Amino acid sequence: AEEVGGGDKEVVRNYFNETGFQRWKKIYGETDDVNKVQRDIRLGHSKTVENVMKLLTEQGSLRGVTVCDAGCGTGCLSIPLAKEGAIVCASDISAAMVSEAEKQARAELLTGSTPESPALEMPKFEVKDLESLNGKYDTVVCLDVLIHYPQNKADGMIAHLASLAEKRLILSFAPKTFYYSLLKRVGELFPGPSKATRAYLHAEEDVERALQKAGWRIRNRGLVTTQFYFSRMVEAVPL
Ligand code: SAM
């Protein structure tokens, strides 16, 4: 069942298996072959990951906690979660992203294991769009994925993610405020070669309304802004 309109989703899948994969693998990586804008986005995104890890670990140990990382990309969050002992299910609509995430996880989690310090548990990786995810997890996290879908599609995605989560749901998205909408419109006047798929901003009130409809309330909010990266993070818990 293609809840998220076939069109958008196909475009997003193809993008993240091809040009988007190359672009984002670089941005989320550590190599030097990034331009100024990409370096800035890398910085902002790693701050988002850091903030989420901080929020989660401050609430208690992650050892044995089940976490669904929906739209895991190259594993920027899944890997640190696994390092903290979380039992991670990492999935993404893009097969290219999932195999890259798996490769990086192997390199970071399985190497150097000795009898005294056994290897960390690998996340379970799957190629799956988030609408097809099922099961129950203590925590569901979905970072910087909603940007690819308009609010009417995002509503359904939020409700579905909430239905998988038992204790908390963490989402991050590009905030729609007057200033950022303006920036985005200006950006659209100068399409560069690295131009992504369409980017959709979301108003915090709209995300909050979707969460409330699903029976959840926001407990924590965070915001990361750099020159080219804007991401609002919300942590929601059942009402
Ligand atoms: N969450 C990762 C992170 O923060 O490092 C990756 C963020 S990246 C900007 C967006 C990711 O969402 C891409 O890897 C893309 O393939 C994935 N994606 C987009 N639409 C999706 C969907 N409907 N279901 C699952 N993954 C999706």
PDB file of C-alpha atoms and ligand atoms in Angstrom:
ATOM      1  CA  ALA A   1       0.000   0.000   0.000  1.00  0.00           C
ATOM      2  CA  GLU A   2       1.658   3.194  -1.190  1.00  0.00           C
ATOM      3  CA  GLU A   3       0.401   5.553   1.454  1.00  0.00           C
ATOM      4  CA  VAL A   4       2.939   8.132   0.523  1.00  0.00           C
ATOM      5  CA  GLY A   5       2.015   9.069  -2.994  1.00  0.00           C
ATOM      6  CA  GLY A   6       3.725   6.852  -5.537  1.00  0.00           C
ATOM      7  CA  GLY A   7       5.229   9.810  -7.352  1.00  0.00           C
ATOM      8  CA  ASP A   8       7.175  11.443  -4.563  1.00  0.00           C
ATOM      9  CA  LYS A   9       8.303   8.168  -3.142  1.00  0.00           C
ATOM     10  CA  GLU A  10       9.639   6.775  -6.404  1.00  0.00           C
ATOM     11  CA  VAL A  11      11.535   9.975  -7.066  1.00  0.00           C
ATOM     12  CA  VAL A  12      13.004   9.930  -3.565  1.00  0.00           C
ATOM     13  CA  ARG A  13      13.979   6.253  -3.823  1.00  0.00           C
ATOM     14  CA  ASN A  14      15.721   6.738  -7.149  1.00  0.00           C
ATOM     15  CA  TYR A  15      17.471   9.857  -5.956  1.00  0.00           C
ATOM     16  CA  PHE A  16      18.858   8.138  -2.839  1.00  0.00           C
ATOM     17  CA  ASN A  17      20.026   5.168  -4.870  1.00  0.00           C
ATOM     18  CA  GLU A  18      21.908   7.340  -7.342  1.00  0.00           C
ATOM     19  CA  THR A  19      23.019  10.984  -7.271  1.00  0.00           C
ATOM     20  CA  GLY A  20      21.587  11.527  -3.808  1.00  0.00           C
ATOM     21  CA  PHE A  21      23.470   8.523  -2.520  1.00  0.00           C
ATOM     22  CA  GLN A  22      26.795   9.892  -3.765  1.00  0.00           C
ATOM     23  CA  ARG A  23      26.058  13.346  -2.433  1.00  0.00           C
ATOM     24  CA  TRP A  24      24.847  12.302   1.014  1.00  0.00           C
ATOM     25  CA  LYS A  25      27.450   9.593   1.520  1.00  0.00           C
ATOM     26  CA  LYS A  26      30.043  12.349   1.178  1.00  0.00           C
ATOM     27  CA  ILE A  27      28.201  14.801   3.410  1.00  0.00           C
ATOM     28  CA  TYR A  28      27.656  12.187   6.130  1.00  0.00           C
ATOM     29  CA  GLY A  29      31.216  10.875   5.805  1.00  0.00           C
ATOM     30  CA  GLU A  30      34.547  12.236   6.905  1.00  0.00           C
ATOM     31  CA  THR A  31      36.448  12.748   3.679  1.00  0.00           C
ATOM     32  CA  ASP A  32      37.762  16.127   2.589  1.00  0.00           C
ATOM     33  CA  ASP A  33      36.141  16.188  -0.851  1.00  0.00           C
ATOM     34  CA  VAL A  34      33.201  18.338   0.233  1.00  0.00           C
ATOM     35  CA  ASN A  35      32.484  21.920  -0.685  1.00  0.00           C
ATOM     36  CA  LYS A  36      31.706  24.692   1.769  1.00  0.00           C
ATOM     37  CA  VAL A  37      27.974  24.132   1.734  1.00  0.00           C
ATOM     38  CA  GLN A  38      28.343  20.373   2.161  1.00  0.00           C
ATOM     39  CA  ARG A  39      30.790  20.842   5.023  1.00  0.00           C
ATOM     40  CA  ASP A  40      28.313  23.141   6.734  1.00  0.00           C
ATOM     41  CA  ILE A  41      25.479  20.627   6.325  1.00  0.00           C
ATOM     42  CA  ARG A  42      27.773  17.886   7.646  1.00  0.00           C
ATOM     43  CA  LEU A  43      28.441  19.954  10.728  1.00  0.00           C
ATOM     44  CA  GLY A  44      24.764  20.719  11.336  1.00  0.00           C
ATOM     45  CA  HIS A  45      23.689  17.140  10.824  1.00  0.00           C
ATOM     46  CA  SER A  46      26.339  15.740  13.154  1.00  0.00           C
ATOM     47  CA  LYS A  47      25.110  18.191  15.773  1.00  0.00           C
ATOM     48  CA  THR A  48      21.582  16.778  15.365  1.00  0.00           C
ATOM     49  CA  VAL A  49      22.913  13.228  15.814  1.00  0.00           C
ATOM     50  CA  GLU A  50      24.926  14.333  18.839  1.00  0.00           C
ATOM     51  CA  ASN A  51      21.888  16.028  20.402  1.00  0.00           C
ATOM     52  CA  VAL A  52      19.712  12.966  19.894  1.00  0.00           C
ATOM     53  CA  MET A  53      22.347  10.698  21.456  1.00  0.00           C
ATOM     54  CA  LYS A  54      22.651  13.087  24.373  1.00  0.00           C
ATOM     55  CA  LEU A  55      18.898  13.239  24.894  1.00  0.00           C
ATOM     56  CA  LEU A  56      18.567   9.464  24.783  1.00  0.00           C
ATOM     57  CA  THR A  57      21.529   8.588  26.988  1.00  0.00           C
ATOM     58  CA  GLU A  58      20.581  11.203  29.583  1.00  0.00           C
ATOM     59  CA  GLN A  59      17.259   9.422  30.026  1.00  0.00           C
ATOM     60  CA  GLY A  60      19.034   6.187  30.957  1.00  0.00           C
ATOM     61  CA  SER A  61      21.214   3.443  29.617  1.00  0.00           C
ATOM     62  CA  LEU A  62      20.466   2.246  26.102  1.00  0.00           C
ATOM     63  CA  ARG A  63      21.659  -1.267  26.818  1.00  0.00           C
ATOM     64  CA  GLY A  64      18.970  -3.654  25.600  1.00  0.00           C
ATOM     65  CA  VAL A  65      16.659  -0.842  24.508  1.00  0.00           C
ATOM     66  CA  THR A  66      15.023  -1.546  21.143  1.00  0.00           C
ATOM     67  CA  VAL A  67      15.325   1.300  18.671  1.00  0.00           C
ATOM     68  CA  CYS A  68      13.911   1.640  15.182  1.00  0.00           C
ATOM     69  CA  ASP A  69      15.979   4.025  13.054  1.00  0.00           C
ATOM     70  CA  ALA A  70      13.574   4.773  10.206  1.00  0.00           C
ATOM     71  CA  GLY A  71      15.330   6.160   7.129  1.00  0.00           C
ATOM     72  CA  CYS A  72      18.748   5.333   8.565  1.00  0.00           C
ATOM     73  CA  GLY A  73      20.807   6.674   5.643  1.00  0.00           C
ATOM     74  CA  THR A  74      24.458   5.707   6.044  1.00  0.00           C
ATOM     75  CA  GLY A  75      23.964   4.780   9.681  1.00  0.00           C
ATOM     76  CA  CYS A  76      25.097   8.012  11.364  1.00  0.00           C
ATOM     77  CA  LEU A  77      22.709   7.379  14.257  1.00  0.00           C
ATOM     78  CA  SER A  78      22.370   3.586  14.145  1.00  0.00           C
ATOM     79  CA  ILE A  79      26.075   3.040  14.772  1.00  0.00           C
ATOM     80  CA  PRO A  80      26.402   5.206  17.895  1.00  0.00           C
ATOM     81  CA  LEU A  81      23.158   3.675  19.183  1.00  0.00           C
ATOM     82  CA  ALA A  82      24.610   0.182  18.756  1.00  0.00           C
ATOM     83  CA  LYS A  83      27.780   1.316  20.505  1.00  0.00           C
ATOM     84  CA  GLU A  84      25.624   2.185  23.522  1.00  0.00           C
ATOM     85  CA  GLY A  85      24.202  -1.327  23.516  1.00  0.00           C
ATOM     86  CA  ALA A  86      20.838  -0.558  21.918  1.00  0.00           C
ATOM     87  CA  ILE A  87      19.178  -3.256  19.815  1.00  0.00           C
ATOM     88  CA  VAL A  88      18.783  -1.368  16.576  1.00  0.00           C
ATOM     89  CA  CYS A  89      16.552  -2.008  13.580  1.00  0.00           C
ATOM     90  CA  ALA A  90      17.844   0.254  10.844  1.00  0.00           C
ATOM     91  CA  SER A  91      15.973   0.614   7.595  1.00  0.00           C
ATOM     92  CA  ASP A  92      15.911   2.856   4.578  1.00  0.00           C
ATOM     93  CA  ILE A  93      14.036   3.059   1.303  1.00  0.00           C
ATOM     94  CA  SER A  94      17.376   3.129  -0.549  1.00  0.00           C
ATOM     95  CA  ALA A  95      19.273  -0.140  -0.982  1.00  0.00           C
ATOM     96  CA  ALA A  96      22.465   1.829  -1.644  1.00  0.00           C
ATOM     97  CA  MET A  97      22.137   3.624   1.692  1.00  0.00           C
ATOM     98  CA  VAL A  98      21.433   0.418   3.593  1.00  0.00           C
ATOM     99  CA  SER A  99      24.463  -1.377   2.193  1.00  0.00           C
ATOM    100  CA  GLU A 100      26.677   1.603   2.962  1.00  0.00           C
ATOM    101  CA  ALA A 101      25.307   1.728   6.523  1.00  0.00           C
ATOM    102  CA  GLU A 102      25.960  -1.964   6.931  1.00  0.00           C
ATOM    103  CA  LYS A 103      29.507  -1.616   5.635  1.00  0.00           C
ATOM    104  CA  GLN A 104      30.253   1.225   8.047  1.00  0.00           C
ATOM    105  CA  ALA A 105      28.662  -0.609  10.954  1.00  0.00           C
ATOM    106  CA  ARG A 106      30.802  -3.681  10.306  1.00  0.00           C
ATOM    107  CA  ALA A 107      33.927  -1.545  10.222  1.00  0.00           C
ATOM    108  CA  GLU A 108      33.059   0.287  13.426  1.00  0.00           C
ATOM    109  CA  LEU A 109      31.368  -2.372  15.504  1.00  0.00           C
ATOM    110  CA  LEU A 110      32.976  -5.656  14.608  1.00  0.00           C
ATOM    111  CA  THR A 111      36.641  -4.840  14.306  1.00  0.00           C
ATOM    112  CA  GLY A 112      39.048  -5.134  17.179  1.00  0.00           C
ATOM    113  CA  SER A 113      36.835  -7.416  19.224  1.00  0.00           C
ATOM    114  CA  THR A 114      38.685  -9.529  21.769  1.00  0.00           C
ATOM    115  CA  PRO A 115      37.406 -12.065  24.312  1.00  0.00           C
ATOM    116  CA  GLU A 116      37.634  -9.325  26.959  1.00  0.00           C
ATOM    117  CA  SER A 117      35.763  -6.769  24.849  1.00  0.00           C
ATOM    118  CA  PRO A 118      33.444  -8.727  22.565  1.00  0.00           C
ATOM    119  CA  ALA A 119      32.114  -7.236  19.362  1.00  0.00           C
ATOM    120  CA  LEU A 120      29.112  -4.970  19.691  1.00  0.00           C
ATOM    121  CA  GLU A 121      25.815  -6.169  18.365  1.00  0.00           C
ATOM    122  CA  MET A 122      25.235  -5.200  14.744  1.00  0.00           C
ATOM    123  CA  PRO A 123      22.027  -3.339  13.937  1.00  0.00           C
ATOM    124  CA  LYS A 124      19.565  -5.310  11.861  1.00  0.00           C
ATOM    125  CA  PHE A 125      19.565  -3.629   8.466  1.00  0.00           C
ATOM    126  CA  GLU A 126      16.646  -3.727   6.049  1.00  0.00           C
ATOM    127  CA  VAL A 127      15.685  -2.081   2.786  1.00  0.00           C
ATOM    128  CA  LYS A 128      12.180  -0.893   3.595  1.00  0.00           C
ATOM    129  CA  ASP A 129      10.215   2.296   3.326  1.00  0.00           C
ATOM    130  CA  LEU A 130       8.994   3.479   6.662  1.00  0.00           C
ATOM    131  CA  GLU A 131       5.353   2.867   5.812  1.00  0.00           C
ATOM    132  CA  SER A 132       6.071  -0.878   5.580  1.00  0.00           C
ATOM    133  CA  LEU A 133       7.774  -1.076   8.958  1.00  0.00           C
ATOM    134  CA  ASN A 134       5.980  -3.035  11.621  1.00  0.00           C
ATOM    135  CA  GLY A 135       6.593  -4.347  15.099  1.00  0.00           C
ATOM    136  CA  LYS A 136       7.045  -2.495  18.373  1.00  0.00           C
ATOM    137  CA  TYR A 137      10.090  -0.658  19.612  1.00  0.00           C
ATOM    138  CA  ASP A 138      10.858   1.145  22.856  1.00  0.00           C
ATOM    139  CA  THR A 139      12.061   4.074  20.797  1.00  0.00           C
ATOM    140  CA  VAL A 140      11.485   5.129  17.197  1.00  0.00           C
ATOM    141  CA  VAL A 141      13.732   7.732  15.606  1.00  0.00           C
ATOM    142  CA  CYS A 142      13.334   9.326  12.200  1.00  0.00           C
ATOM    143  CA  LEU A 143      15.893  12.017  11.403  1.00  0.00           C
ATOM    144  CA  ASP A 144      15.762  14.382   8.460  1.00  0.00           C
ATOM    145  CA  VAL A 145      13.441  12.196   6.382  1.00  0.00           C
ATOM    146  CA  LEU A 146      10.217  14.231   6.446  1.00  0.00           C
ATOM    147  CA  ILE A 147      11.909  16.906   4.347  1.00  0.00           C
ATOM    148  CA  HIS A 148      11.209  14.706   1.326  1.00  0.00           C
ATOM    149  CA  TYR A 149       7.431  14.704   1.839  1.00  0.00           C
ATOM    150  CA  PRO A 150       4.756  17.381   1.942  1.00  0.00           C
ATOM    151  CA  GLN A 151       2.828  17.802   5.189  1.00  0.00           C
ATOM    152  CA  ASN A 152      -0.196  15.817   3.996  1.00  0.00           C
ATOM    153  CA  LYS A 153       2.043  12.781   3.435  1.00  0.00           C
ATOM    154  CA  ALA A 154       4.104  13.511   6.538  1.00  0.00           C
ATOM    155  CA  ASP A 155       0.953  13.275   8.723  1.00  0.00           C
ATOM    156  CA  GLY A 156       0.464   9.638   7.806  1.00  0.00           C
ATOM    157  CA  MET A 157       4.141   8.884   8.253  1.00  0.00           C
ATOM    158  CA  ILE A 158       4.120  10.426  11.732  1.00  0.00           C
ATOM    159  CA  ALA A 159       1.015   8.450  12.732  1.00  0.00           C
ATOM    160  CA  HIS A 160       2.586   5.247  11.465  1.00  0.00           C
ATOM    161  CA  LEU A 161       5.891   5.857  13.258  1.00  0.00           C
ATOM    162  CA  ALA A 162       3.983   6.625  16.464  1.00  0.00           C
ATOM    163  CA  SER A 163       2.132   3.305  16.165  1.00  0.00           C
ATOM    164  CA  LEU A 164       5.495   1.474  16.234  1.00  0.00           C
ATOM    165  CA  ALA A 165       6.797   3.274  19.322  1.00  0.00           C
ATOM    166  CA  GLU A 166       6.045   2.275  22.889  1.00  0.00           C
ATOM    167  CA  LYS A 167       7.884   4.901  24.909  1.00  0.00           C
ATOM    168  CA  ARG A 168       9.232   7.692  22.768  1.00  0.00           C
ATOM    169  CA  LEU A 169       9.385   8.972  19.243  1.00  0.00           C
ATOM    170  CA  ILE A 170      12.038  11.357  17.992  1.00  0.00           C
ATOM    171  CA  LEU A 171      11.603  13.245  14.748  1.00  0.00           C
ATOM    172  CA  SER A 172      13.655  15.901  13.093  1.00  0.00           C
ATOM    173  CA  PHE A 173      12.556  18.043  10.187  1.00  0.00           C
ATOM    174  CA  ALA A 174      13.314  21.309   8.445  1.00  0.00           C
ATOM    175  CA  PRO A 175      11.228  23.927  10.233  1.00  0.00           C
ATOM    176  CA  LYS A 176       8.868  26.070   8.243  1.00  0.00           C
ATOM    177  CA  THR A 177       9.103  29.568   9.540  1.00  0.00           C
ATOM    178  CA  PHE A 178       8.809  32.752   7.585  1.00  0.00           C
ATOM    179  CA  TYR A 179      12.559  33.248   7.424  1.00  0.00           C
ATOM    180  CA  TYR A 180      13.410  29.715   6.302  1.00  0.00           C
ATOM    181  CA  SER A 181      10.625  29.632   3.743  1.00  0.00           C
ATOM    182  CA  LEU A 182      12.102  32.760   2.289  1.00  0.00           C
ATOM    183  CA  LEU A 183      15.619  31.332   2.245  1.00  0.00           C
ATOM    184  CA  LYS A 184      14.354  28.216   0.566  1.00  0.00           C
ATOM    185  CA  ARG A 185      12.556  30.238  -2.090  1.00  0.00           C
ATOM    186  CA  VAL A 186      15.693  32.252  -2.736  1.00  0.00           C
ATOM    187  CA  GLY A 187      17.680  28.998  -2.939  1.00  0.00           C
ATOM    188  CA  GLU A 188      15.281  27.698  -5.557  1.00  0.00           C
ATOM    189  CA  LEU A 189      16.191  30.593  -7.809  1.00  0.00           C
ATOM    190  CA  PHE A 190      19.731  29.274  -8.022  1.00  0.00           C
ATOM    191  CA  PRO A 191      19.526  25.585  -8.779  1.00  0.00           C
ATOM    192  CA  GLY A 192      23.027  24.133  -8.662  1.00  0.00           C
ATOM    193  CA  PRO A 193      24.271  20.796 -10.008  1.00  0.00           C
ATOM    194  CA  SER A 194      23.934  19.254  -6.567  1.00  0.00           C
ATOM    195  CA  LYS A 195      20.259  20.222  -6.370  1.00  0.00           C
ATOM    196  CA  ALA A 196      18.373  17.621  -4.418  1.00  0.00           C
ATOM    197  CA  THR A 197      14.821  16.389  -4.725  1.00  0.00           C
ATOM    198  CA  ARG A 198      12.163  18.851  -3.718  1.00  0.00           C
ATOM    199  CA  ALA A 199      12.551  19.875  -0.124  1.00  0.00           C
ATOM    200  CA  TYR A 200       9.486  20.367   2.048  1.00  0.00           C
ATOM    201  CA  LEU A 201       9.537  22.400   5.221  1.00  0.00           C
ATOM    202  CA  HIS A 202       7.180  21.567   8.064  1.00  0.00           C
ATOM    203  CA  ALA A 203       5.614  23.904  10.567  1.00  0.00           C
ATOM    204  CA  GLU A 204       6.213  22.763  14.100  1.00  0.00           C
ATOM    205  CA  GLU A 205       2.484  23.208  14.844  1.00  0.00           C
ATOM    206  CA  ASP A 206       1.590  20.866  12.012  1.00  0.00           C
ATOM    207  CA  VAL A 207       3.945  18.172  13.285  1.00  0.00           C
ATOM    208  CA  GLU A 208       2.628  18.694  16.803  1.00  0.00           C
ATOM    209  CA  ARG A 209      -0.967  18.394  15.578  1.00  0.00           C
ATOM    210  CA  ALA A 210      -0.160  15.144  13.757  1.00  0.00           C
ATOM    211  CA  LEU A 211       1.446  13.773  16.914  1.00  0.00           C
ATOM    212  CA  GLN A 212      -1.528  14.788  19.047  1.00  0.00           C
ATOM    213  CA  LYS A 213      -3.938  13.154  16.641  1.00  0.00           C
ATOM    214  CA  ALA A 214      -1.924   9.968  17.072  1.00  0.00           C
ATOM    215  CA  GLY A 215      -2.125  10.314  20.866  1.00  0.00           C
ATOM    216  CA  TRP A 216       1.319  11.737  21.527  1.00  0.00           C
ATOM    217  CA  ARG A 217       2.633  14.936  23.086  1.00  0.00           C
ATOM    218  CA  ILE A 218       5.956  16.712  22.700  1.00  0.00           C
ATOM    219  CA  ARG A 219       8.204  16.480  25.744  1.00  0.00           C
ATOM    220  CA  ASN A 220      11.444  17.954  24.392  1.00  0.00           C
ATOM    221  CA  ARG A 221      12.364  20.246  21.549  1.00  0.00           C
ATOM    222  CA  GLY A 222      15.687  21.112  20.025  1.00  0.00           C
ATOM    223  CA  LEU A 223      16.891  23.139  17.096  1.00  0.00           C
ATOM    224  CA  VAL A 224      20.096  23.024  15.107  1.00  0.00           C
ATOM    225  CA  THR A 225      20.866  25.777  12.662  1.00  0.00           C
ATOM    226  CA  THR A 226      24.008  26.439  10.713  1.00  0.00           C
ATOM    227  CA  GLN A 227      24.297  28.493   7.561  1.00  0.00           C
ATOM    228  CA  PHE A 228      22.703  25.865   5.321  1.00  0.00           C
ATOM    229  CA  TYR A 229      21.261  23.291   7.700  1.00  0.00           C
ATOM    230  CA  PHE A 230      18.122  23.768   9.754  1.00  0.00           C
ATOM    231  CA  SER A 231      16.614  21.003  11.778  1.00  0.00           C
ATOM    232  CA  ARG A 232      13.973  21.044  14.460  1.00  0.00           C
ATOM    233  CA  MET A 233      14.008  17.999  16.714  1.00  0.00           C
ATOM    234  CA  VAL A 234      11.061  16.880  18.810  1.00  0.00           C
ATOM    235  CA  GLU A 235      10.800  14.071  21.288  1.00  0.00           C
ATOM    236  CA  ALA A 236       7.258  12.844  21.809  1.00  0.00           C
ATOM    237  CA  VAL A 237       5.771  10.515  24.397  1.00  0.00           C
ATOM    238  CA  PRO A 238       2.317   8.915  24.654  1.00  0.00           C
ATOM    239  CA  LEU A 239      -0.357  11.288  26.002  1.00  0.00           C
TER     240      LEU A 239
HETATM  241  N1  SAM B   1      18.296   9.560   9.012  1.00  0.00           N
HETATM  242  C1  SAM B   1      19.597   9.572   8.376  1.00  0.00           C
HETATM  243  C2  SAM B   1      20.510  10.513   9.081  1.00  0.00           C
HETATM  244  O1  SAM B   1      20.027  11.465   9.706  1.00  0.00           O
HETATM  245  O2  SAM B   1      21.732  10.321   9.019  1.00  0.00           O
HETATM  246  C3  SAM B   1      19.500   9.918   6.874  1.00  0.00           C
HETATM  247  C4  SAM B   1      18.863  11.243   6.488  1.00  0.00           C
HETATM  248  S1  SAM B   1      18.792  11.499   4.718  1.00  0.00           S
HETATM  249  C5  SAM B   1      18.632  13.237   4.521  1.00  0.00           C
HETATM  250  C6  SAM B   1      17.161  10.958   4.319  1.00  0.00           C
HETATM  251  C7  SAM B   1      17.062   9.432   4.209  1.00  0.00           C
HETATM  252  O3  SAM B   1      15.683   9.074   4.192  1.00  0.00           O
HETATM  253  C8  SAM B   1      17.663   8.864   2.935  1.00  0.00           C
HETATM  254  O4  SAM B   1      18.595   7.855   3.261  1.00  0.00           O
HETATM  255  C9  SAM B   1      16.459   8.319   2.176  1.00  0.00           C
HETATM  256  O5  SAM B   1      16.767   7.196   1.395  1.00  0.00           O
HETATM  257  C10 SAM B   1      15.497   7.996   3.307  1.00  0.00           C
HETATM  258  N2  SAM B   1      14.067   7.971   2.951  1.00  0.00           N
HETATM  259  C11 SAM B   1      13.368   8.865   2.231  1.00  0.00           C
HETATM  260  N3  SAM B   1      12.075   8.512   2.154  1.00  0.00           N
HETATM  261  C12 SAM B   1      11.947   7.365   2.860  1.00  0.00           C
HETATM  262  C13 SAM B   1      10.849   6.504   3.166  1.00  0.00           C
HETATM  263  N4  SAM B   1       9.620   6.752   2.722  1.00  0.00           N
HETATM  264  N5  SAM B   1      11.072   5.425   3.918  1.00  0.00           N
HETATM  265  C14 SAM B   1      12.325   5.155   4.372  1.00  0.00           C
HETATM  266  N6  SAM B   1      13.402   5.913   4.128  1.00  0.00           N
HETATM  267  C15 SAM B   1      13.218   7.018   3.379  1.00  0.00           C
END
